[in-house]
Coordinates of C-alpha atoms in Angstrom, one line a residue:
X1308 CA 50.6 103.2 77.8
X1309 CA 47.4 101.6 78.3
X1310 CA 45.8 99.5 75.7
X1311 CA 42.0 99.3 76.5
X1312 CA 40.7 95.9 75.5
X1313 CA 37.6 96.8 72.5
X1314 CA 34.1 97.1 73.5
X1315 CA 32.8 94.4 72.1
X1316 CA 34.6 92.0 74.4
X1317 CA 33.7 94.2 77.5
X1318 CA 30.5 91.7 78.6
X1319 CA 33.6 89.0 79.4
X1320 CA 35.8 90.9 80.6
X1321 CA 35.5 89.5 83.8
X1322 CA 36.1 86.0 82.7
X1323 CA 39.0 87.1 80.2
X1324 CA 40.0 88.5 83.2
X1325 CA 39.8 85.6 85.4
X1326 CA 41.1 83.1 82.4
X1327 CA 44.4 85.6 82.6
X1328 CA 44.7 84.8 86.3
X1329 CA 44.6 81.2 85.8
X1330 CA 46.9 81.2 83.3
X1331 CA 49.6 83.4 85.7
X1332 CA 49.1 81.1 88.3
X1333 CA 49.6 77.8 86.1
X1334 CA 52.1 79.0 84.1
X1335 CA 54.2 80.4 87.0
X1336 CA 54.4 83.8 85.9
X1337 CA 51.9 86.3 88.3
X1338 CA 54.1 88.2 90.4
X1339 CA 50.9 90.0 92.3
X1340 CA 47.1 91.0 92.3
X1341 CA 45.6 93.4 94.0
X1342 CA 41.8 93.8 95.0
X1343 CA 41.2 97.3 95.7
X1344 CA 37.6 99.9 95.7
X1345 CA 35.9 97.5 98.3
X1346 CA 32.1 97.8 98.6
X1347 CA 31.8 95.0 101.4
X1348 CA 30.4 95.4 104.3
X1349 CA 33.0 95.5 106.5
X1350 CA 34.4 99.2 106.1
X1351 CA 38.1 98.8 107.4
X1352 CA 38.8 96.5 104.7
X1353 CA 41.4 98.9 102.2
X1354 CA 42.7 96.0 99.9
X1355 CA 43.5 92.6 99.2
X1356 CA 47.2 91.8 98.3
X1357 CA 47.6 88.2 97.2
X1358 CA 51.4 86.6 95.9
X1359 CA 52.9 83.1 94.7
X1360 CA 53.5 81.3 97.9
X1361 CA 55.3 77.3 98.4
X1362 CA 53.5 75.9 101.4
X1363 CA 55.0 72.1 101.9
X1364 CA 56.0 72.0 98.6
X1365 CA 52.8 73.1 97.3
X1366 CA 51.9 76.0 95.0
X1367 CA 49.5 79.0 97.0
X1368 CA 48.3 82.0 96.8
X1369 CA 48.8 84.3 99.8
X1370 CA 46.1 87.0 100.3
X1371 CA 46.9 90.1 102.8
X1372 CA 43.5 91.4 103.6
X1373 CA 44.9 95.2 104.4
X1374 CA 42.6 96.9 107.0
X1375 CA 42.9 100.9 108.6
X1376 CA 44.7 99.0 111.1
X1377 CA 45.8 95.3 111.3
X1378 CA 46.4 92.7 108.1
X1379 CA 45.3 89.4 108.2
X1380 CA 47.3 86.4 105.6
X1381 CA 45.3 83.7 104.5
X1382 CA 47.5 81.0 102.3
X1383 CA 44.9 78.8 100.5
X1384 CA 45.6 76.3 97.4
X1385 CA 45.2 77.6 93.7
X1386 CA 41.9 76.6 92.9
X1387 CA 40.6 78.0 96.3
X1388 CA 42.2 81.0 95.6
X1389 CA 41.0 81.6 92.3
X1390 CA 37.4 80.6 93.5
X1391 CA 37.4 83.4 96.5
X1392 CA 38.7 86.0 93.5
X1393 CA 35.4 85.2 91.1
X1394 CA 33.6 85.7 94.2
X1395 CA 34.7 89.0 95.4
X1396 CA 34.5 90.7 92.2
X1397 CA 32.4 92.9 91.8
X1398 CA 30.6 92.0 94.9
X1399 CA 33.5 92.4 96.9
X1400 CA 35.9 95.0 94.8
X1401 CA 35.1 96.9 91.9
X1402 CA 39.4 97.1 90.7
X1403 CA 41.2 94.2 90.4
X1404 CA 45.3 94.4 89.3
X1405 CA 47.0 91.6 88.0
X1406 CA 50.9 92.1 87.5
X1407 CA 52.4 89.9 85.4
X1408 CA 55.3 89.2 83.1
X1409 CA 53.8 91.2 80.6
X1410 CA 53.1 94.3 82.7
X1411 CA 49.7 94.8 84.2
X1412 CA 45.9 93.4 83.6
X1413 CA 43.6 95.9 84.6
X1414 CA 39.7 95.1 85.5
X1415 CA 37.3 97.6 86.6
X1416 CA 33.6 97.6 87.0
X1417 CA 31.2 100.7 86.2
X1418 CA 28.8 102.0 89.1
X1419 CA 26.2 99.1 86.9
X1420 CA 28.6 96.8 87.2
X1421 CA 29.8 96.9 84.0
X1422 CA 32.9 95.5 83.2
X1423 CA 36.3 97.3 81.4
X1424 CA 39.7 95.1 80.7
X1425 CA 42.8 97.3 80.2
X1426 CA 46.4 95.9 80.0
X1427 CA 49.0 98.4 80.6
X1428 CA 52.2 97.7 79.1
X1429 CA 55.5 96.1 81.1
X1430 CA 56.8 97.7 84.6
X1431 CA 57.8 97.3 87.7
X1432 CA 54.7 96.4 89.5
X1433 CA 55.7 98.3 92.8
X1434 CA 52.1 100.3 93.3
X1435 CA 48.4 99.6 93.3
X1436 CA 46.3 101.0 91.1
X1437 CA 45.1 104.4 92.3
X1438 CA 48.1 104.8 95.0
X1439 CA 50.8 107.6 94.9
X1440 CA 54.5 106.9 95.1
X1441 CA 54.5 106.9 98.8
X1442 CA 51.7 104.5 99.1
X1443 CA 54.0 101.2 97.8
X1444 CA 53.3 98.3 99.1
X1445 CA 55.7 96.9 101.6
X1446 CA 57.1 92.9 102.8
X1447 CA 55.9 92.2 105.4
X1448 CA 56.9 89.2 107.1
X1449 CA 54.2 88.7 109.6
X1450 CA 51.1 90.1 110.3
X1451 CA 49.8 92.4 113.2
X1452 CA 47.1 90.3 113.4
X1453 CA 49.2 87.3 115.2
X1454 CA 47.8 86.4 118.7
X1455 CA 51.5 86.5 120.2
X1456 CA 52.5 89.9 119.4
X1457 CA 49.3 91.2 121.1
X1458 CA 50.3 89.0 124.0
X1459 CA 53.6 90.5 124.2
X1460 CA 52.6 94.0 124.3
X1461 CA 53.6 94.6 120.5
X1462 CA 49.8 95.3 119.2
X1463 CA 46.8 96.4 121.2
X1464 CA 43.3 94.1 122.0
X1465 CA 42.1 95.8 118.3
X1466 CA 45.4 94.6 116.7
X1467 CA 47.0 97.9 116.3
X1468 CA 50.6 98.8 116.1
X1469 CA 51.6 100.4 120.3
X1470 CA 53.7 103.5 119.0
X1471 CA 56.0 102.6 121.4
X1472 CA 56.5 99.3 119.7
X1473 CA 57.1 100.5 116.4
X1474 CA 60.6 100.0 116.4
X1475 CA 60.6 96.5 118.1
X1476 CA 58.1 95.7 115.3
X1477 CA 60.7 96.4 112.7
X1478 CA 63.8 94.6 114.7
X1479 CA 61.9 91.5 114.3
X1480 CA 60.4 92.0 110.6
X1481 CA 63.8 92.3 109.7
X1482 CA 65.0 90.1 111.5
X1483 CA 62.1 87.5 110.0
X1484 CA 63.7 88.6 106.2
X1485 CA 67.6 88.0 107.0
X1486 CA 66.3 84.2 108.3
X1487 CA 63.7 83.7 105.0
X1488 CA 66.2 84.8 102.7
X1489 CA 68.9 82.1 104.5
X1490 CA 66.5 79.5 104.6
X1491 CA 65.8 79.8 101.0
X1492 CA 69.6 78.8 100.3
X1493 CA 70.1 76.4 103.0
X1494 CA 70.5 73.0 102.4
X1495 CA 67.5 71.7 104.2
X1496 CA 64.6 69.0 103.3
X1497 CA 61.1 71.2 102.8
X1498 CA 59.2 68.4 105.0
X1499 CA 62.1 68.0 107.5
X1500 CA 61.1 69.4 111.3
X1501 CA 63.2 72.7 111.9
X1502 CA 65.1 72.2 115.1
X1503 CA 65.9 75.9 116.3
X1504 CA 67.9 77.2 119.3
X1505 CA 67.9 80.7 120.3
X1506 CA 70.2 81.6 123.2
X1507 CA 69.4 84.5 125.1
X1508 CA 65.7 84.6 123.8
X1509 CA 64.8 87.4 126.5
X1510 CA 61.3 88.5 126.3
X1511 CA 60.8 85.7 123.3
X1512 CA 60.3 88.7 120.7
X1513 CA 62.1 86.7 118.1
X1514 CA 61.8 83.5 119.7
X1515 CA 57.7 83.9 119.1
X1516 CA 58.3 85.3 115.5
X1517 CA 60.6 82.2 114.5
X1518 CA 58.0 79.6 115.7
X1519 CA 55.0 81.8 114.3
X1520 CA 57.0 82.5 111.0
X1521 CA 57.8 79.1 110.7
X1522 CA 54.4 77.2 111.8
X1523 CA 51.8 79.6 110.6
X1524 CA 53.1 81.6 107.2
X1525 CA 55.2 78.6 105.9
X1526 CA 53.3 76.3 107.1
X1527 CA 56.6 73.7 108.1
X1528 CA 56.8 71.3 111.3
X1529 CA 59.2 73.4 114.2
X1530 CA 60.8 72.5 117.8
X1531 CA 61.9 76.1 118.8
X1532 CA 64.2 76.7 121.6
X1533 CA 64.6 79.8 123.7
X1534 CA 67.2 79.4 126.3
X1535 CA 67.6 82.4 129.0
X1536 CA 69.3 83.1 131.6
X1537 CA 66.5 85.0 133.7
X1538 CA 64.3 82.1 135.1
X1539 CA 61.6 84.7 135.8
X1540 CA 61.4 85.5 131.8
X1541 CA 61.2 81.7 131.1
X1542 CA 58.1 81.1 133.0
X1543 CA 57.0 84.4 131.5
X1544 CA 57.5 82.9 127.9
X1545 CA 56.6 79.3 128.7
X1546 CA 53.2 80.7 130.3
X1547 CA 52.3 82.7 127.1
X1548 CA 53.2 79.8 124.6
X1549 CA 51.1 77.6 126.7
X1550 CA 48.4 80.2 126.5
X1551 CA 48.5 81.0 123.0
X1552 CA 48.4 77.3 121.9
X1553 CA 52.1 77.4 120.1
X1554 CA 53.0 73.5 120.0
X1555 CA 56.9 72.6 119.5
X1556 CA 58.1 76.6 121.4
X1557 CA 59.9 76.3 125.2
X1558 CA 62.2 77.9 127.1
X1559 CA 64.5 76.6 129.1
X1560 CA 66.9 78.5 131.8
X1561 CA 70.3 78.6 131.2
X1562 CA 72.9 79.9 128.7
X1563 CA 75.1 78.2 125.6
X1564 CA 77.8 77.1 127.8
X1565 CA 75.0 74.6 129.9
X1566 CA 72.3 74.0 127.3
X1567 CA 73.9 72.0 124.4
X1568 CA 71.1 70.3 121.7
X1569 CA 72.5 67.1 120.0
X1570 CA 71.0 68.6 116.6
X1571 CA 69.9 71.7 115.6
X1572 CA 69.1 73.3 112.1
X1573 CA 69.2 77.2 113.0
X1574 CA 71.2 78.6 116.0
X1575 CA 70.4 82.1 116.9
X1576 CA 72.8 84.0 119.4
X1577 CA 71.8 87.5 119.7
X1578 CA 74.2 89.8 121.6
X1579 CA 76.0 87.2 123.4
X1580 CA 78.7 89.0 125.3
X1581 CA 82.6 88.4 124.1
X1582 CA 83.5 84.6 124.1
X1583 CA 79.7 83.9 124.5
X1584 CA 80.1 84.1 120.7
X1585 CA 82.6 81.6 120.3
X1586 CA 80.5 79.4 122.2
X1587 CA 77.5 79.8 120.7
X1588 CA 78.9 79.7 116.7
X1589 CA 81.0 76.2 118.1
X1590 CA 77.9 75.0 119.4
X1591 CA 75.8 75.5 115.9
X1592 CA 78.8 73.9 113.9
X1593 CA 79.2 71.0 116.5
X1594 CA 75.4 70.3 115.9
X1595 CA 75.5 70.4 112.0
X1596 CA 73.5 73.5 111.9
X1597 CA 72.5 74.8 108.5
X1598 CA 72.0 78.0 109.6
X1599 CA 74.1 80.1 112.4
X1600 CA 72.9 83.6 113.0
X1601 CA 74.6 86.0 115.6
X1602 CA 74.9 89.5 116.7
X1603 CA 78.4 89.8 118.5
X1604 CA 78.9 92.1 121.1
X1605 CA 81.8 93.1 124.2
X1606 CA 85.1 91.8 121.7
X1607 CA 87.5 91.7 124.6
X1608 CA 89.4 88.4 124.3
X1609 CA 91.3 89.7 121.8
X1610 CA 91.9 93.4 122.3
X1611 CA 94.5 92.7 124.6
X1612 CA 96.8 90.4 122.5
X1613 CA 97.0 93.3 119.9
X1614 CA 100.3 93.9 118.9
X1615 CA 99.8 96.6 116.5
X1616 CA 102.4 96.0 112.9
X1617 CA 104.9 98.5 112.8
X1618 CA 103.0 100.2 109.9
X1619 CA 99.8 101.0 111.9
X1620 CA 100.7 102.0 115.0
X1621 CA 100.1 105.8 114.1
X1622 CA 96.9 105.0 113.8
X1623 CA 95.9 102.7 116.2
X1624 CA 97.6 104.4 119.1
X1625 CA 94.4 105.9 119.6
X1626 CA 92.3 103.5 121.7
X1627 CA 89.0 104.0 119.9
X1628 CA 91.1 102.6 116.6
X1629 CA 92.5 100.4 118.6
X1630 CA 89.2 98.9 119.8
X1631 CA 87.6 99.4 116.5
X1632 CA 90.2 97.0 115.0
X1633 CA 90.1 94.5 118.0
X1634 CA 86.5 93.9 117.0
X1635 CA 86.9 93.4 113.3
X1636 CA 89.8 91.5 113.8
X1637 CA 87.6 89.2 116.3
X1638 CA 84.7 88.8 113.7
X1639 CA 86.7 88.3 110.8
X1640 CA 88.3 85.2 112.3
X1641 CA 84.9 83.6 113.3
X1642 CA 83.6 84.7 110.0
X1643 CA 86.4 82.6 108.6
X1644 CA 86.5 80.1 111.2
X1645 CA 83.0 79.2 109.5
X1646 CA 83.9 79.7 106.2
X1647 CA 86.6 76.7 107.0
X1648 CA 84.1 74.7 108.3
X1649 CA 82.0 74.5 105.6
X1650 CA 79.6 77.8 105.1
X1651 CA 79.2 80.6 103.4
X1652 CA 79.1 83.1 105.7
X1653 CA 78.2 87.3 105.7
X1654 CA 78.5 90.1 108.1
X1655 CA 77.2 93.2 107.8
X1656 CA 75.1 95.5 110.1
X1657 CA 71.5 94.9 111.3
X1658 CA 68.8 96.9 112.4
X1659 CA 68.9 97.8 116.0
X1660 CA 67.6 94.7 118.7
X1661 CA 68.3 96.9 121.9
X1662 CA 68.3 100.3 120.9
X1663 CA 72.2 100.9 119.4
X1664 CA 73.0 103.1 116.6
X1665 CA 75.8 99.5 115.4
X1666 CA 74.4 95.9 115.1
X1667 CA 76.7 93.8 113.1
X1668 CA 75.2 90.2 112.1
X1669 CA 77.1 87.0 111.4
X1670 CA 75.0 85.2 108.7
X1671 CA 76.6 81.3 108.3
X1672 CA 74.7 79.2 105.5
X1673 CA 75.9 75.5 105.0
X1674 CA 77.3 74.9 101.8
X1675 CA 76.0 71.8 100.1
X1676 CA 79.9 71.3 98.7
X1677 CA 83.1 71.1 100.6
X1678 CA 85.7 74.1 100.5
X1679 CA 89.1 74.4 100.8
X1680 CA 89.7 74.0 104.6
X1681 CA 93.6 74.0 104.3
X1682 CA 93.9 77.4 102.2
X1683 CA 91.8 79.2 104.7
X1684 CA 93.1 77.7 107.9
X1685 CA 96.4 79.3 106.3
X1686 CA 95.4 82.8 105.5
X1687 CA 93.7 82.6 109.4
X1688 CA 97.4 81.7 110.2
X1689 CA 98.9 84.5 108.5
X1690 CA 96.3 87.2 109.9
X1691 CA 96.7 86.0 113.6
X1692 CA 100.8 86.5 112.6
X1693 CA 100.7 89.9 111.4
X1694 CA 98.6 90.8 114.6
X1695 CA 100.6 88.8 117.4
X1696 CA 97.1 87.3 117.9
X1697 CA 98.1 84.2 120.1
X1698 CA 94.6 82.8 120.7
X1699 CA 91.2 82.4 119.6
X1700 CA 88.1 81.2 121.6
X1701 CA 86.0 79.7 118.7
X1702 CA 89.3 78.1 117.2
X1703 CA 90.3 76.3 120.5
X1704 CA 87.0 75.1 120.6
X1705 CA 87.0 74.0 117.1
X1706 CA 90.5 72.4 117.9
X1707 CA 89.4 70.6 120.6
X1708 CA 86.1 68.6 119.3
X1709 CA 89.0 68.2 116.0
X1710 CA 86.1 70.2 113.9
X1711 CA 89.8 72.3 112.1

């Protein structure tokens, strides 16, 4: 229900209004505001989105200024922010929406410019004032606004979404969530310089969107790496981060068997093909990473060691079992493998990154405490057993540098 604040407090509403947002912001409780009913003079300005944002450590407010057809983020300090709000309204906007932990503040301002205050009692704040269901507001992770997506053929010269980049635009958005949501748990120093590798960067897609996410919406000090094969998409991606201005990004020619960092704190392997894998998750535990990331692909080291137990060979006479098994046997062990050495480690299925119907992802987070190595080394024994698996390319590895 809405509670409509009495009309004899309607003169201030604007500053009770304001006084509420300071309060949010201070007291750590405003989960969003929205700006909406612009009367500016630009005319493909829709809304202003601003949320709680850490920025080196330091409390902002980040505003998404939501036009017909491109958003621009501004992160700017609380008392900044809450200066550029007074401003705006009314001049600017004529509804403002504060969600907070008591529901939603609601200010609106008559065709005079008289002011209303209404708070509407405690929900989910998933929609904007005015907006139907299908009109929620969604995370985004970067904005189409950024100078390298246009570059890179994602957005045209106006900043608009190419239709035939729509689904490349939501590879790397989620792709940009799966790393946030790791680095948020990852045992890393907010003012330390993130050292990232990315083997087989390609095209520098995600390569571009690591450095951009890293540098420009979190504001935090990055070195990122894209290593490729393909010398002629190197100088392709060297040439655009030296023309877009995007200090601390290269690319270097070669693959994770011949370019090996002495430290890195995010490894990113992206469809490496069969033991490519193995190399790529020994090289991110070798170099202390905090976070591994990698999309496996080809599983045929150990497909051919399968001796299938006497109990499901019914089933996996069939080779499309068969190879099914081959490839979660293969990914369970590296997911264990990492698990032994120290992280916490997921896999599940990601969006598309070339077009497949399958992605799986293998998500490795350091733990900040030590784990059992001996009791999983053990059940890895026991699994290899009951599939006759005789060797493992990551665990020879690991064996070798005396890392299990």
């Amino acid at each position: 229900m809405s509670a409509p604040i009495s009309a004899s407090s309607a003169p201030d509403a604007r500053a009770q209004f304001l006084d509420q947002l300071g309060a949010a912001l201070q007291g750590d409780t405003l989960v969003k505001l929205v700006l909406a009913r612009p009367v500016g003079a630009d005319p493909t300005l829709q809304r202003i989105i601003a949320k709680p944002l850490q920025v080196k450590g330091q409390p902002c407010l980040s505003l998404v200024y939501r036009h017909q057809t491109r958003d621009i983020t501004r992160n700017l300090p609380l008392d900044e922010a809450q200066a550029l709000v007074a401003d705006l309204l009314p001049d600017g906007f004529r509804n403002a929406h504060l969600f907070d932990a008591d529901g939603e503040l609601q200010l609106t301002f008559s065709k005079k410019g008289k002011p209303m205050l209404q708070r509407h009692g405690a929900q989910p704040p998933r929609e904007a004032a005015g907006s139907t269901a299908h009109d929620r507001e969604k995370k985004r992770y970067l904005s189409l606004s950024r100078p390298f997506l246009r570059d890179l053929g994602v957005t045209d010269a106006q900043g608009a979404l190419i239709p035939a980049m729509s689904r490349k635009w939501k590879q790397i958005n989620k792709f940009i969530e799966v790393f946030d949501h790791a680095l948020a748990s990852a045992p890393i120093p907010g003012e330390q310089v993130l050292r990232v590798a990315d083997f087989g960067s390609g095209k520098g897609y995600l390569t571009f969107a690591m450095h951009d996410y890293l540098r420009d919406t979190l504001g935090r000090e990055a070195e990122v790496t894209g290593v490729e094969l393909r010398q002629d998409m190197v100088d392709l991606c060297n040439a655009a981060a030296a023309r877009l201005d995007h200090p601390g990004l290269q690319f270097q020619c070669g693959d994770v068997r011949s370019v090996v960092p002495e430290a890195i704190e995010v490894m990113i392997a992206l469809h490496a093909c069969d033991v490519a894998t193995d190399y790529a998750i020994h090289t991110g535990i070798r170099c202390n990473a905090s976070i591994i990331m990698c999309s496996p692909c080809c599983h045929k080291q150990i497909r051919p060691q399968l001796h299938s137990p006497g109990l499901l060979q019914p089933m996996l006479q069939y080779g499309l079992h068969l190879g099914q098994q081959a490839e979660m046997l293969t990914d369970s062990l590296r997911a264990l493998y990492l698990e032994a050495c120290g992280y916490e480690t997921k896999v599940f299925e990601f969006i598309s990154l070339e077009h497949t119907n399958k992605n799986k992802m293998i998500l490795a987070v350091k733990r900040r405490q030590p784990v059992d190595n001996a009791a999983l080394l053990e059940k890895i024994a026991q699994l290899k057993a009951f599939y006759g698996v005789q060797e493992h390319c990551l665990e020879t590895l690991l064996r070798n540098d005396g890392l299990i």
